[in-house]
Amino acid sequence: MLRATLALAIAVQFGLGLGNGSSALAAPASDTALSNPFQSGATDDDDAADETASAPAGETSGDDEDEEGPGIESLHALTCLDGDATGGRRKGVQRRDFLKRHRFELSGVGGFYASDALSSTYSYGGALSFYPSEDFGLELLVTRSPVQFRLEEPFSAFTQQEHFVPTDAWQAITSMSWSPIHAKFKFTEQTIIHGDLFAVAGAGRTFNDSVMGLTWEAGAGFKLYLTKRLAFRFDVRDFLLPQEVLGRGRITNNIMVLGGVSLWLL
């Protein structure tokens, strides 16, 4: 009897255990997953979705602002690379304020003339230039210089004869000018004037009885562009020419220092 009672109790307990296990296995899964802050598999997309769902209508989350941030910075960096100045020019690169291409320049010049064989004197004249490009130009220079022999008085006093008659020397020189350097000159805090440094080389004729051949020329100078039509110029030129004075011929150097004003046409 006792054995039958124990067997019945064990059977009842075993049946209850099976029923509880079946109920646990059959329990339906929850529609919403439980959030676990310690779960390593959570993704940023889930967090972004939660923040978007919790944000009011018409407002954007902070992630959207972060996503736009790098794009704006990239565009700004590209803009800085191309230049923020007006017209798309890069910072630090400025265009020339005065252009010479396809323009004529009419100049009046005057200055000092120092000769090896004859006495130093003054010189004056004019020049007409044309610029087929911004850096290169063609120039015709015409000058007049009164010349005389600096030792004429001692020779005349000794021989009682005039050996060198004072006269005028005319020059017509064709040159090519090259302006490799464009510069800015600061005169005051508010006044900055643009200019060019240039070099010239050419050849021509010096019309005087003492000159025996072609005249070769080389020099340099600068120009300041005061307005769109007016400029100041300063030239230093060396004229190399064969010259005969008092029966002695030699190659002489003749330095001319010229300053003047230019009027730009067209």
mmCIF file of C-alpha atoms in Angstrom:
data_model
loop_
_atom_site.group_PDB
_atom_site.id
_atom_site.type_symbol
_atom_site.label_atom_id
_atom_site.label_comp_id
_atom_site.label_asym_id
_atom_site.label_seq_id
_atom_site.Cartn_x
_atom_site.Cartn_y
_atom_site.Cartn_z
ATOM 1 C CA MET A 1 0.000 0.000 0.000
ATOM 2 C CA LEU A 2 2.819 2.333 0.911
ATOM 3 C CA ARG A 3 4.618 1.486 -2.279
ATOM 4 C CA ALA A 4 1.553 2.253 -4.357
ATOM 5 C CA THR A 5 1.140 5.643 -2.665
ATOM 6 C CA LEU A 6 4.796 6.654 -3.348
ATOM 7 C CA ALA A 7 4.552 5.575 -6.985
ATOM 8 C CA LEU A 8 1.450 7.694 -7.473
ATOM 9 C CA ALA A 9 3.102 10.766 -5.940
ATOM 10 C CA ILE A 10 6.168 10.423 -8.160
ATOM 11 C CA ALA A 11 3.997 10.070 -11.262
ATOM 12 C CA VAL A 12 2.027 13.231 -10.403
ATOM 13 C CA GLN A 13 5.191 15.299 -9.857
ATOM 14 C CA PHE A 14 6.755 14.068 -13.114
ATOM 15 C CA GLY A 15 3.634 15.019 -15.066
ATOM 16 C CA LEU A 16 3.548 18.517 -13.600
ATOM 17 C CA GLY A 17 7.202 19.038 -14.576
ATOM 18 C CA LEU A 18 6.563 18.064 -18.172
ATOM 19 C CA GLY A 19 3.612 20.427 -18.353
ATOM 20 C CA ASN A 20 5.613 23.388 -17.081
ATOM 21 C CA GLY A 21 8.419 22.740 -19.614
ATOM 22 C CA SER A 22 5.988 22.578 -22.510
ATOM 23 C CA SER A 23 4.470 25.848 -21.450
ATOM 24 C CA ALA A 24 7.878 27.508 -21.341
ATOM 25 C CA LEU A 25 8.872 26.286 -24.757
ATOM 26 C CA ALA A 26 5.572 27.286 -26.314
ATOM 27 C CA ALA A 27 5.581 30.833 -24.947
ATOM 28 C CA PRO A 28 5.197 33.311 -27.870
ATOM 29 C CA ALA A 29 8.165 35.614 -28.663
ATOM 30 C CA SER A 30 7.797 39.283 -27.874
ATOM 31 C CA ASP A 31 7.303 41.668 -30.803
ATOM 32 C CA THR A 32 9.737 44.234 -29.343
ATOM 33 C CA ALA A 33 13.247 43.144 -28.531
ATOM 34 C CA LEU A 34 14.446 43.989 -25.066
ATOM 35 C CA SER A 35 17.152 46.645 -25.174
ATOM 36 C CA ASN A 36 20.351 45.555 -23.510
ATOM 37 C CA PRO A 37 22.946 48.277 -22.954
ATOM 38 C CA PHE A 38 25.627 45.637 -22.514
ATOM 39 C CA GLN A 39 24.848 43.861 -25.784
ATOM 40 C CA SER A 40 27.862 44.127 -28.128
ATOM 41 C CA GLY A 41 25.841 43.464 -31.288
ATOM 42 C CA ALA A 42 23.833 46.685 -31.099
ATOM 43 C CA THR A 43 24.409 48.815 -34.227
ATOM 44 C CA ASP A 44 24.498 52.559 -34.844
ATOM 45 C CA ASP A 45 21.613 52.223 -37.303
ATOM 46 C CA ASP A 46 19.334 50.973 -34.513
ATOM 47 C CA ASP A 47 20.300 53.941 -32.354
ATOM 48 C CA ALA A 48 19.665 56.321 -35.258
ATOM 49 C CA ALA A 49 16.255 54.737 -35.863
ATOM 50 C CA ASP A 50 15.330 55.114 -32.198
ATOM 51 C CA GLU A 51 16.360 58.794 -32.182
ATOM 52 C CA THR A 52 14.443 59.475 -35.390
ATOM 53 C CA ALA A 53 11.334 57.838 -34.000
ATOM 54 C CA SER A 54 11.541 59.840 -30.789
ATOM 55 C CA ALA A 55 12.200 63.200 -32.513
ATOM 56 C CA PRO A 56 9.198 65.496 -33.119
ATOM 57 C CA ALA A 57 7.872 66.025 -36.621
ATOM 58 C CA GLY A 58 9.701 68.684 -38.666
ATOM 59 C CA GLU A 59 12.965 68.349 -36.721
ATOM 60 C CA THR A 60 16.074 66.448 -37.676
ATOM 61 C CA SER A 61 18.335 64.527 -35.416
ATOM 62 C CA GLY A 62 21.899 65.393 -34.559
ATOM 63 C CA ASP A 63 23.162 62.577 -36.790
ATOM 64 C CA ASP A 64 21.800 64.376 -39.874
ATOM 65 C CA GLU A 65 23.760 67.484 -38.939
ATOM 66 C CA ASP A 66 26.883 65.390 -38.488
ATOM 67 C CA GLU A 67 26.363 63.821 -41.895
ATOM 68 C CA GLU A 68 26.073 67.276 -43.540
ATOM 69 C CA GLY A 69 29.093 68.653 -41.692
ATOM 70 C CA PRO A 70 31.859 66.796 -43.547
ATOM 71 C CA GLY A 71 30.259 67.620 -46.911
ATOM 72 C CA ILE A 72 30.229 71.352 -46.154
ATOM 73 C CA GLU A 73 33.815 71.239 -44.939
ATOM 74 C CA SER A 74 34.886 69.428 -48.102
ATOM 75 C CA LEU A 75 33.184 72.012 -50.294
ATOM 76 C CA HIS A 76 34.789 74.828 -48.312
ATOM 77 C CA ALA A 77 38.218 73.238 -48.693
ATOM 78 C CA LEU A 78 37.678 72.941 -52.442
ATOM 79 C CA THR A 79 36.600 76.580 -52.587
ATOM 80 C CA CYS A 80 39.698 77.666 -50.710
ATOM 81 C CA LEU A 81 41.830 75.705 -53.152
ATOM 82 C CA ASP A 82 40.270 77.396 -56.165
ATOM 83 C CA GLY A 83 40.202 80.830 -54.494
ATOM 84 C CA ASP A 84 37.605 82.906 -52.687
ATOM 85 C CA ALA A 85 38.399 86.123 -54.538
ATOM 86 C CA THR A 86 36.022 87.724 -57.007
ATOM 87 C CA GLY A 87 36.042 86.129 -60.425
ATOM 88 C CA GLY A 88 37.373 82.770 -59.280
ATOM 89 C CA ARG A 89 40.953 83.993 -58.886
ATOM 90 C CA ARG A 90 43.187 82.318 -56.353
ATOM 91 C CA LYS A 91 44.231 84.145 -53.234
ATOM 92 C CA GLY A 92 47.555 85.887 -53.624
ATOM 93 C CA VAL A 93 47.377 85.897 -57.457
ATOM 94 C CA GLN A 94 46.382 89.249 -58.876
ATOM 95 C CA ARG A 95 45.866 90.233 -62.471
ATOM 96 C CA ARG A 96 47.751 93.074 -64.103
ATOM 97 C CA ASP A 97 46.099 96.420 -63.655
ATOM 98 C CA PHE A 98 47.473 97.724 -66.982
ATOM 99 C CA LEU A 99 47.572 95.780 -70.265
ATOM 100 C CA LYS A 100 49.828 96.656 -73.239
ATOM 101 C CA ARG A 101 48.886 93.980 -75.761
ATOM 102 C CA HIS A 102 47.922 95.372 -79.209
ATOM 103 C CA ARG A 103 48.448 98.968 -78.057
ATOM 104 C CA PHE A 104 50.667 101.824 -79.265
ATOM 105 C CA GLU A 105 52.860 103.930 -76.983
ATOM 106 C CA LEU A 106 53.952 107.448 -77.942
ATOM 107 C CA SER A 107 56.720 108.831 -75.718
ATOM 108 C CA GLY A 108 58.612 112.074 -75.283
ATOM 109 C CA VAL A 109 62.042 111.592 -73.683
ATOM 110 C CA GLY A 110 65.034 113.652 -72.667
ATOM 111 C CA GLY A 111 68.159 113.296 -70.584
ATOM 112 C CA PHE A 112 71.930 113.072 -70.370
ATOM 113 C CA TYR A 113 74.363 111.805 -73.028
ATOM 114 C CA ALA A 114 77.912 110.752 -72.106
ATOM 115 C CA SER A 115 80.328 109.931 -74.945
ATOM 116 C CA ASP A 116 83.772 108.287 -74.927
ATOM 117 C CA ALA A 117 85.231 110.381 -77.719
ATOM 118 C CA LEU A 118 83.211 113.594 -77.517
ATOM 119 C CA SER A 119 82.055 115.835 -74.717
ATOM 120 C CA SER A 120 79.061 114.967 -72.564
ATOM 121 C CA THR A 121 75.864 116.706 -73.530
ATOM 122 C CA TYR A 122 72.107 116.493 -73.353
ATOM 123 C CA SER A 123 69.733 114.565 -75.577
ATOM 124 C CA TYR A 124 66.034 114.667 -76.345
ATOM 125 C CA GLY A 125 63.589 113.036 -78.741
ATOM 126 C CA GLY A 126 60.654 110.680 -78.994
ATOM 127 C CA ALA A 127 59.729 107.028 -79.356
ATOM 128 C CA LEU A 128 56.863 105.104 -80.917
ATOM 129 C CA SER A 129 56.234 101.529 -79.730
ATOM 130 C CA PHE A 130 53.823 98.750 -80.562
ATOM 131 C CA TYR A 131 53.209 95.678 -78.365
ATOM 132 C CA PRO A 132 52.090 92.516 -80.198
ATOM 133 C CA SER A 133 52.012 90.728 -76.843
ATOM 134 C CA GLU A 134 52.021 91.667 -73.188
ATOM 135 C CA ASP A 135 55.745 91.037 -72.695
ATOM 136 C CA PHE A 136 57.275 91.975 -76.065
ATOM 137 C CA GLY A 137 57.256 95.226 -77.999
ATOM 138 C CA LEU A 138 58.841 96.952 -80.995
ATOM 139 C CA GLU A 139 60.163 100.499 -80.644
ATOM 140 C CA LEU A 140 61.518 103.224 -82.909
ATOM 141 C CA LEU A 141 63.591 105.785 -80.971
ATOM 142 C CA VAL A 142 64.670 109.104 -82.546
ATOM 143 C CA THR A 143 66.930 111.490 -80.597
ATOM 144 C CA ARG A 144 68.961 114.637 -81.170
ATOM 145 C CA SER A 145 72.176 115.467 -79.309
ATOM 146 C CA PRO A 146 74.439 118.506 -79.832
ATOM 147 C CA VAL A 147 78.062 117.215 -79.846
ATOM 148 C CA GLN A 148 81.501 118.789 -79.749
ATOM 149 C CA PHE A 149 85.085 117.696 -79.082
ATOM 150 C CA ARG A 150 85.958 118.322 -75.431
ATOM 151 C CA LEU A 151 89.637 119.059 -76.226
ATOM 152 C CA GLU A 152 88.883 121.383 -79.112
ATOM 153 C CA GLU A 153 89.964 124.576 -77.315
ATOM 154 C CA PRO A 154 93.488 123.359 -76.368
ATOM 155 C CA PHE A 155 94.080 121.978 -79.873
ATOM 156 C CA SER A 156 92.785 125.125 -81.540
ATOM 157 C CA ALA A 157 94.950 127.326 -79.299
ATOM 158 C CA PHE A 158 98.047 125.286 -80.198
ATOM 159 C CA THR A 159 97.556 124.930 -83.965
ATOM 160 C CA GLN A 160 95.398 127.993 -84.565
ATOM 161 C CA GLN A 161 92.993 125.784 -86.521
ATOM 162 C CA GLU A 162 89.544 124.356 -85.830
ATOM 163 C CA HIS A 163 89.723 120.577 -85.830
ATOM 164 C CA PHE A 164 86.189 119.533 -84.870
ATOM 165 C CA VAL A 165 83.179 121.619 -85.753
ATOM 166 C CA PRO A 166 80.355 121.436 -83.157
ATOM 167 C CA THR A 167 77.321 119.840 -84.735
ATOM 168 C CA ASP A 168 74.224 117.776 -84.006
ATOM 169 C CA ALA A 169 74.035 114.001 -83.905
ATOM 170 C CA TRP A 170 70.713 112.410 -84.836
ATOM 171 C CA GLN A 171 69.938 108.806 -83.943
ATOM 172 C CA ALA A 172 67.285 106.470 -85.328
ATOM 173 C CA ILE A 173 67.292 103.151 -83.446
ATOM 174 C CA THR A 174 64.917 100.214 -83.876
ATOM 175 C CA SER A 175 64.669 98.073 -80.735
ATOM 176 C CA MET A 176 62.871 95.096 -79.289
ATOM 177 C CA SER A 177 61.744 95.462 -75.695
ATOM 178 C CA TRP A 178 61.087 92.631 -73.258
ATOM 179 C CA SER A 179 59.140 93.109 -70.020
ATOM 180 C CA PRO A 180 59.663 89.948 -67.926
ATOM 181 C CA ILE A 181 58.797 91.510 -64.554
ATOM 182 C CA HIS A 182 55.537 93.172 -63.596
ATOM 183 C CA ALA A 183 55.814 95.000 -60.291
ATOM 184 C CA LYS A 184 53.850 97.156 -57.862
ATOM 185 C CA PHE A 185 55.366 100.236 -56.246
ATOM 186 C CA LYS A 186 53.971 101.487 -52.951
ATOM 187 C CA PHE A 187 54.237 105.251 -52.504
ATOM 188 C CA THR A 188 51.803 105.776 -49.612
ATOM 189 C CA GLU A 189 49.489 103.592 -47.551
ATOM 190 C CA GLN A 190 46.698 104.209 -50.059
ATOM 191 C CA THR A 191 48.700 104.604 -53.305
ATOM 192 C CA ILE A 192 50.060 101.563 -55.138
ATOM 193 C CA ILE A 193 51.153 102.016 -58.770
ATOM 194 C CA HIS A 194 51.726 99.151 -61.198
ATOM 195 C CA GLY A 195 54.794 99.063 -63.411
ATOM 196 C CA ASP A 196 57.108 97.007 -65.605
ATOM 197 C CA LEU A 197 60.849 96.363 -65.587
ATOM 198 C CA PHE A 198 62.081 95.942 -69.147
ATOM 199 C CA ALA A 199 65.185 95.359 -71.274
ATOM 200 C CA VAL A 200 65.836 96.648 -74.787
ATOM 201 C CA ALA A 201 68.226 95.692 -77.591
ATOM 202 C CA GLY A 202 68.451 96.929 -81.153
ATOM 203 C CA ALA A 203 70.398 98.630 -83.903
ATOM 204 C CA GLY A 204 70.224 101.663 -86.150
ATOM 205 C CA ARG A 205 72.148 104.682 -87.372
ATOM 206 C CA THR A 206 73.757 107.720 -85.784
ATOM 207 C CA PHE A 207 73.903 110.540 -88.322
ATOM 208 C CA ASN A 208 77.124 112.461 -87.750
ATOM 209 C CA ASP A 209 80.371 112.948 -89.680
ATOM 210 C CA SER A 210 82.360 111.228 -86.946
ATOM 211 C CA VAL A 211 80.326 107.985 -87.047
ATOM 212 C CA MET A 212 81.544 105.336 -89.496
ATOM 213 C CA GLY A 213 78.969 102.518 -89.306
ATOM 214 C CA LEU A 214 75.979 100.949 -87.568
ATOM 215 C CA THR A 215 74.995 101.768 -84.007
ATOM 216 C CA TRP A 216 74.199 98.882 -81.661
ATOM 217 C CA GLU A 217 72.123 99.418 -78.561
ATOM 218 C CA ALA A 218 71.360 97.638 -75.281
ATOM 219 C CA GLY A 219 69.715 98.902 -72.128
ATOM 220 C CA ALA A 220 67.117 98.554 -69.414
ATOM 221 C CA GLY A 221 64.552 100.626 -67.575
ATOM 222 C CA PHE A 222 61.181 100.722 -65.892
ATOM 223 C CA LYS A 223 57.747 102.203 -66.471
ATOM 224 C CA LEU A 224 55.107 103.346 -64.012
ATOM 225 C CA TYR A 225 51.483 103.297 -65.192
ATOM 226 C CA LEU A 226 49.995 106.401 -63.628
ATOM 227 C CA THR A 227 46.616 106.151 -65.386
ATOM 228 C CA LYS A 228 45.040 104.115 -68.180
ATOM 229 C CA ARG A 229 46.516 106.550 -70.738
ATOM 230 C CA LEU A 230 49.576 108.026 -69.050
ATOM 231 C CA ALA A 231 52.855 106.442 -67.898
ATOM 232 C CA PHE A 232 56.273 107.545 -66.657
ATOM 233 C CA ARG A 233 59.389 105.901 -68.111
ATOM 234 C CA PHE A 234 63.073 105.824 -67.202
ATOM 235 C CA ASP A 235 65.728 104.301 -69.526
ATOM 236 C CA VAL A 236 69.478 103.713 -69.375
ATOM 237 C CA ARG A 237 70.975 102.739 -72.756
ATOM 238 C CA ASP A 238 74.435 102.071 -74.129
ATOM 239 C CA PHE A 239 75.080 102.888 -77.801
ATOM 240 C CA LEU A 240 78.073 101.059 -79.279
ATOM 241 C CA LEU A 241 79.341 102.650 -82.499
ATOM 242 C CA PRO A 242 82.526 103.068 -84.603
ATOM 243 C CA GLN A 243 83.693 106.659 -84.389
ATOM 244 C CA GLU A 244 86.598 108.675 -85.825
ATOM 245 C CA VAL A 245 87.772 111.871 -84.135
ATOM 246 C CA LEU A 246 90.887 113.812 -85.227
ATOM 247 C CA GLY A 247 91.967 111.026 -87.569
ATOM 248 C CA ARG A 248 91.718 108.269 -84.936
ATOM 249 C CA GLY A 249 89.002 105.653 -85.241
ATOM 250 C CA ARG A 250 87.768 103.337 -82.496
ATOM 251 C CA ILE A 251 84.673 101.661 -81.056
ATOM 252 C CA THR A 252 83.086 103.943 -78.474
ATOM 253 C CA ASN A 253 80.491 103.484 -75.768
ATOM 254 C CA ASN A 254 77.917 106.224 -75.408
ATOM 255 C CA ILE A 255 75.662 106.139 -72.370
ATOM 256 C CA MET A 256 72.261 107.794 -72.544
ATOM 257 C CA VAL A 257 70.049 108.299 -69.490
ATOM 258 C CA LEU A 258 66.499 109.196 -70.507
ATOM 259 C CA GLY A 259 63.326 110.017 -68.636
ATOM 260 C CA GLY A 260 59.970 110.837 -70.111
ATOM 261 C CA VAL A 261 56.217 110.543 -70.324
ATOM 262 C CA SER A 262 54.254 108.058 -72.445
ATOM 263 C CA LEU A 263 50.791 108.422 -73.918
ATOM 264 C CA TRP A 264 49.021 105.115 -74.634
ATOM 265 C CA LEU A 265 46.862 104.960 -77.743
ATOM 266 C CA LEU A 266 43.986 102.563 -78.565
#
